[in-house]
Amino acid sequence: MQKKDPPILVTRPSMPPVEEYEALVREIFSSRYLTNGGALHLRLETALKEKLATPHLRLFTNGHLALECAIAALHLEPGEIITTPFTFISTTHAIVRCGFTPVFCDVEPDFFTLDATKLEERITPRTRAILPVHVYGNPCDMDAIEEIASRHNLPVLYDAAHAFGVTLHGRAVADFGTASMFSFHATKCYHTIEGGAVATGDAAYAELLNGYKNFGFHADDEIREVGGNAKMNEFQAAMGLLNLRYFDREIERRAHVAARYRENLAGIAGLRFRPVREGASQNHAYMPVSFNPFVFGANRDQVSDALKAHGIFARKYFYPLTSEAACYAGRFDPAETPIAREASQSVLTLPMYADLARSDVDDICEIVAGCRK
Ligand SMILES: Cc1ncc(COP(=O)(O)O)c(C=O)c1O
């Protein structure tokens, strides 16, 4: 098989028709309103409230700053936030950058989301909040987490960066917890180039988010919070409006890619597709596959290297665990979260995007299957 040129990356952003983007850019140019809550920003906020089935939603320049603002707006006393280490580093950094101590809870072996059966033992008198992650768009066991949180009077802030459009038993993920953060980064199945949002059912909390994302301003002369600058601009909002128009088609096309992977790699001993929680819808944001080297005959890194040699760049999402990142050396003990550690050593996320050609999926699968000893 020939080396892929151009290479195949783990993802590729879907682009709306350029003429439609051009038309919105013309609107921006004629309004000369570029940021600070322009007309397109307002339209996108309204449309996303409906799409995500949430009463209040605030847009941000990216998901990470959305998460930092969401934590700040909880107005917590200093202390600990319980989260998981099997996530993108942003989740842990946001907690630390807001001045809290992350306390890592292990994940469920099937879904890699925070294990509610291990949550209560991590709660201490210094626990201030719980920050679970809907990993790969697979929703957490939200009922179990929230039952524990409410007994301990703790807010639950979901990192829903991967979970755009996902529902659990027909209920939108944004409808759970105190709030949910979504990332609209270009690598996500719904994007605004860079971007993010916080959804919440709490009107007063949503009002606080306005301040945190805009230097604390609530009116011209009224600066209530020590806020930063995390506003979404009009060019991002334009991309978001168009991608929303095509979102259902995006998911449909991703579902075809996912089905082809499953068909090609079905029944290979030691290779496992990640199961989906019962009642959860799927957005096919990622294509994670786990390898058991003792059964499969090659480990995750060997499969990754074999793909790389053919110009195909899968990603080790999420390796290392956030608790193992060099910047946190010596602070956390990854042995306390053995399931997460095992996951981080065995999962490879294969290329996944709407227009990934069927023949490329077939080639990827052939290389993966060929790694078997
Ligand atoms: C789980 C998770 N949390 C937070 C973020 C941060 O989002 P952003 O890249 O939009 O800042 C990302 C993604 O990139 C993510 O995957």
XYZ file of C-alpha atoms and ligand atoms in Angstrom:
389
model
C 0.000 0.000 0.000
C 1.329 3.460 -0.898
C 2.082 5.992 1.832
C -0.803 8.483 2.035
C 0.057 11.832 0.495
C -1.407 14.096 1.691
C -1.382 12.319 5.032
C -4.591 11.275 6.746
C -4.931 13.042 10.083
C -7.108 11.899 12.959
C -9.719 14.450 11.971
C -10.492 17.060 9.359
C -12.971 19.869 9.897
C -16.118 19.882 7.798
C -16.522 23.114 5.882
C -19.841 24.643 4.826
C -20.176 25.858 1.209
C -17.780 28.789 0.840
C -20.442 30.970 -0.853
C -22.627 30.688 2.239
C -19.742 31.751 4.467
C -18.973 34.582 2.060
C -22.543 35.844 2.321
C -22.279 36.022 6.112
C -18.842 37.648 5.922
C -20.425 40.321 3.712
C -23.015 40.918 6.454
C -20.189 41.319 8.967
C -18.305 43.719 6.708
C -21.335 45.894 6.135
C -22.290 45.964 9.827
C -18.641 46.560 10.895
C -19.655 44.862 14.126
C -16.899 42.289 14.627
C -17.229 41.111 18.211
C -18.794 41.968 21.622
C -22.093 40.208 20.967
C -23.015 41.129 17.383
C -26.024 40.034 15.359
C -24.582 36.678 14.304
C -23.476 35.944 17.869
C -27.036 36.539 19.017
C -28.471 34.361 16.253
C -26.081 31.540 17.103
C -26.797 31.744 20.823
C -30.526 31.483 20.142
C -30.111 28.604 17.684
C -27.819 26.645 20.003
C -30.170 27.032 22.957
C -32.743 25.221 20.887
C -30.326 22.643 19.474
C -28.914 21.750 22.886
C -32.315 22.064 24.615
C -31.108 24.418 27.313
C -32.742 27.550 28.712
C -29.512 29.556 28.983
C -26.373 29.401 26.865
C -23.343 31.667 26.625
C -20.812 31.576 23.783
C -17.052 31.724 24.299
C -13.952 32.127 22.179
C -12.924 28.540 22.981
C -13.939 25.637 25.173
C -11.047 25.952 27.580
C -11.827 29.528 28.588
C -15.501 28.578 28.743
C -14.567 25.930 31.303
C -12.426 28.339 33.329
C -15.250 30.910 33.356
C -17.764 28.180 34.272
C -15.646 27.177 37.275
C -15.080 30.788 38.351
C -18.793 31.577 38.118
C -19.614 28.816 40.622
C -18.119 31.128 43.290
C -16.709 28.253 45.338
C -14.592 28.446 48.472
C -11.001 27.282 47.867
C -10.708 23.494 47.920
C -10.909 20.361 45.775
C -12.746 19.503 42.580
C -13.279 15.826 41.787
C -12.645 14.942 38.158
C -11.070 12.224 36.017
C -7.548 11.991 34.566
C -8.722 10.298 31.340
C -9.447 13.486 29.426
C -7.802 16.219 27.425
C -5.374 18.193 29.560
C -7.666 21.244 29.386
C -10.026 19.772 32.008
C -7.313 19.497 34.658
C -5.579 22.730 33.682
C -8.860 24.652 34.046
C -9.291 23.359 37.605
C -5.698 24.192 38.560
C -5.652 27.579 36.811
C -8.799 28.518 38.759
C -6.928 27.770 41.997
C -8.486 24.416 42.909
C -6.885 21.053 43.630
C -7.986 18.281 41.259
C -8.847 15.009 42.974
C -8.872 12.149 40.503
C -11.608 9.526 40.526
C -11.188 6.390 38.402
C -13.295 5.722 35.301
C -15.775 3.026 34.301
C -14.066 0.159 32.429
C -16.577 0.214 29.564
C -17.199 3.903 28.959
C -14.076 5.560 30.432
C -16.328 8.133 32.122
C -16.136 8.986 35.832
C -17.088 5.906 37.857
C -19.949 6.938 40.124
C -19.374 3.869 42.339
C -15.958 5.299 43.268
C -17.042 8.908 43.587
C -18.230 9.036 47.183
C -14.937 7.735 48.587
C -13.162 10.718 46.961
C -15.402 13.290 48.689
C -13.749 15.111 51.608
C -14.715 18.148 53.700
C -12.721 20.196 51.165
C -14.644 18.978 48.089
C -16.325 21.902 46.334
C -17.597 20.488 43.018
C -17.605 17.512 40.650
C -16.347 17.872 37.078
C -17.015 14.709 35.042
C -16.253 14.378 31.308
C -18.478 12.840 28.596
C -15.497 11.036 27.039
C -15.676 10.571 23.230
C -19.262 11.889 23.419
C -20.376 8.962 25.578
C -22.446 10.488 28.395
C -21.524 9.872 32.030
C -23.799 7.985 34.405
C -25.375 11.345 35.209
C -28.225 10.121 37.404
C -25.828 8.273 39.717
C -23.338 11.159 39.837
C -26.035 13.728 40.536
C -27.696 11.628 43.220
C -24.380 11.589 45.116
C -23.710 15.270 44.388
C -27.092 16.352 45.670
C -26.685 14.356 48.906
C -23.413 16.225 49.484
C -24.759 19.541 48.190
C -22.103 19.780 45.474
C -22.505 21.406 42.044
C -21.807 19.231 38.979
C -20.128 20.910 36.031
C -19.856 18.624 33.000
C -17.034 18.830 30.506
C -19.221 18.120 27.469
C -16.505 19.160 24.995
C -17.113 15.941 23.017
C -20.854 15.621 23.481
C -22.466 18.116 21.116
C -25.977 16.986 20.252
C -25.895 13.884 22.478
C -28.934 12.733 24.444
C -29.398 10.123 27.154
C -32.790 8.376 27.108
C -33.978 11.242 24.919
C -32.850 13.975 27.324
C -30.181 16.416 26.120
C -26.889 16.206 28.026
C -27.009 19.982 28.570
C -30.132 19.436 30.649
C -28.136 17.728 33.428
C -26.068 19.172 36.257
C -25.410 22.780 37.197
C -23.854 23.507 33.804
C -22.131 21.896 30.799
C -19.230 23.168 28.743
C -19.103 22.400 25.003
C -16.044 22.856 22.775
C -16.512 24.046 19.197
C -12.877 23.614 18.221
C -12.156 22.823 14.567
C -11.433 19.195 15.530
C -14.918 18.687 16.956
C -17.931 17.245 15.120
C -19.562 20.676 15.402
C -17.230 23.655 15.209
C -16.970 27.431 15.047
C -13.250 27.315 14.058
C -12.327 27.958 17.704
C -15.196 28.302 20.130
C -17.178 26.983 23.016
C -20.297 27.425 25.106
C -21.643 26.935 28.593
C -25.229 25.734 28.933
C -27.125 25.994 32.199
C -30.615 25.990 33.638
C -29.667 28.709 36.127
C -30.373 32.266 34.900
C -28.331 33.980 37.635
C -25.325 31.782 36.900
C -25.647 32.559 33.159
C -25.572 36.256 34.013
C -22.343 35.722 35.953
C -20.832 34.042 32.879
C -21.429 37.285 30.939
C -19.158 39.039 33.390
C -16.438 36.400 33.505
C -16.093 36.343 29.730
C -16.026 40.138 29.385
C -13.743 41.669 32.041
C -16.542 41.620 34.615
C -18.730 44.118 32.754
C -22.505 43.942 33.177
C -23.202 47.488 32.032
C -21.029 50.339 30.775
C -19.965 51.454 34.230
C -20.559 48.316 36.202
C -17.623 45.913 36.651
C -18.714 43.204 39.064
C -16.262 40.330 38.535
C -12.539 39.982 37.985
C -13.300 38.662 34.525
C -11.091 38.055 31.516
C -11.739 38.196 27.800
C -13.292 35.049 26.360
C -15.811 36.436 23.873
C -16.704 34.738 20.588
C -16.349 36.953 17.506
C -18.687 37.316 14.520
C -16.555 35.260 12.098
C -16.687 32.328 14.511
C -20.444 32.780 14.938
C -20.888 32.786 11.139
C -19.093 29.438 10.867
C -21.202 28.110 13.734
C -24.489 29.128 12.098
C -23.568 27.346 8.881
C -22.222 24.211 10.538
C -25.428 23.993 12.527
C -27.363 24.004 9.260
C -25.397 20.919 8.130
C -25.006 19.170 11.479
C -27.498 16.332 10.921
C -25.844 15.465 7.618
C -22.444 15.610 9.330
C -23.498 13.002 11.899
C -25.092 10.799 9.272
C -21.879 10.745 7.238
C -19.784 10.051 10.331
C -22.129 7.159 11.172
C -21.349 5.600 7.785
C -17.601 5.873 8.456
C -18.075 4.307 11.907
C -20.144 1.475 10.457
C -17.439 0.694 7.878
C -14.779 0.516 10.613
C -16.959 -1.837 12.646
C -17.704 -4.008 9.658
C -14.041 -4.294 8.630
C -12.597 -4.898 12.094
C -15.411 -7.038 13.543
C -14.449 -10.199 15.374
C -10.709 -9.529 15.653
C -9.562 -11.002 18.963
C -7.913 -8.444 21.240
C -9.365 -5.443 19.378
C -12.340 -3.821 21.026
C -14.653 -1.033 19.939
C -15.877 1.089 22.815
C -19.419 0.269 23.889
C -22.073 2.981 24.054
C -24.049 3.584 27.240
C -27.562 2.198 27.053
C -30.010 4.915 25.989
C -27.297 7.253 24.667
C -27.368 8.734 21.189
C -24.078 8.954 19.307
C -22.407 11.866 17.543
C -19.478 9.754 16.268
C -17.045 12.415 17.402
C -14.203 9.873 17.707
C -13.349 6.325 16.655
C -11.642 4.857 19.736
C -10.372 1.284 19.596
C -8.614 -0.607 22.427
C -5.929 -3.218 21.963
C -5.122 -6.069 24.312
C -1.547 -6.837 23.223
C -1.579 -10.337 24.765
C -4.516 -11.377 22.602
C -4.095 -9.111 19.578
C -0.354 -9.686 19.324
C 0.674 -6.032 19.019
C 0.278 -3.133 21.384
C -1.381 0.226 20.781
C 1.926 2.000 20.116
C 2.923 -0.569 17.510
C -0.399 -0.106 15.705
C 0.033 3.664 15.855
C 3.561 3.386 14.412
C 2.415 1.072 11.611
C -0.244 3.604 10.600
C 2.260 6.452 10.818
C 4.610 4.600 8.472
C 1.781 4.775 5.905
C 1.145 8.500 6.451
C -1.878 7.911 8.724
C -1.902 9.792 12.013
C -4.163 8.223 14.616
C -3.974 9.761 18.120
C -3.389 8.299 21.566
C -6.357 10.069 23.147
C -5.761 10.280 26.105
C -2.149 9.536 26.807
C -0.592 10.414 29.144
C -3.242 10.716 31.833
C -3.581 14.349 32.850
C -2.345 13.312 36.307
C 0.890 12.106 34.638
C 1.596 15.295 32.665
C 5.127 16.609 33.165
C 3.820 19.898 34.607
C 2.150 17.929 37.449
C 5.112 15.612 38.139
C 5.098 14.340 41.708
C 1.682 15.811 42.567
C -0.622 12.892 41.792
C -0.432 9.114 41.914
C -1.741 7.555 38.672
C -1.802 4.168 40.439
C -4.919 5.459 42.255
C -6.824 5.341 38.957
C -5.807 1.954 37.486
C -8.665 1.678 34.985
C -7.879 5.117 33.566
C -4.209 4.207 33.385
C -4.946 0.987 31.528
C -7.239 2.905 29.137
C -4.567 5.490 28.409
C -2.128 2.728 27.459
C -4.471 0.707 25.277
C -6.667 3.110 23.286
C -6.001 4.513 19.865
C -8.453 6.908 18.212
C -8.521 6.167 14.488
C -9.124 8.857 11.856
C -12.764 9.961 11.881
C -14.404 12.689 9.835
C -17.424 13.005 7.612
C -15.658 12.836 4.263
C -13.100 10.169 5.130
C -13.188 8.018 1.983
C -14.440 4.461 2.259
C -11.257 3.266 0.503
C -9.143 5.088 3.138
C -11.111 3.424 5.939
C -10.474 0.085 4.247
C -6.740 0.832 4.012
C -6.572 1.896 7.671
C -8.353 -1.302 8.702
C -6.031 -3.437 6.579
C -2.969 -1.915 8.287
C -4.515 -2.321 11.744
C -5.514 -5.935 11.111
C -2.077 -6.606 9.613
C -0.418 -5.743 12.956
C -1.714 -9.002 14.437
C 0.986 -11.539 15.181
C -12.382 17.000 27.014
C -11.988 18.377 26.547
N -12.104 19.412 27.399
C -11.785 20.660 27.026
C -11.319 20.954 25.756
C -10.925 22.344 25.406
O -11.679 22.868 24.353
P -11.046 23.935 23.321
O -10.058 23.235 22.462
O -12.250 24.399 22.555
O -10.432 25.025 24.116
C -11.192 19.888 24.838
C -10.726 20.085 23.485
O -10.189 20.370 22.715
C -11.509 18.566 25.246
O -11.369 17.530 24.404
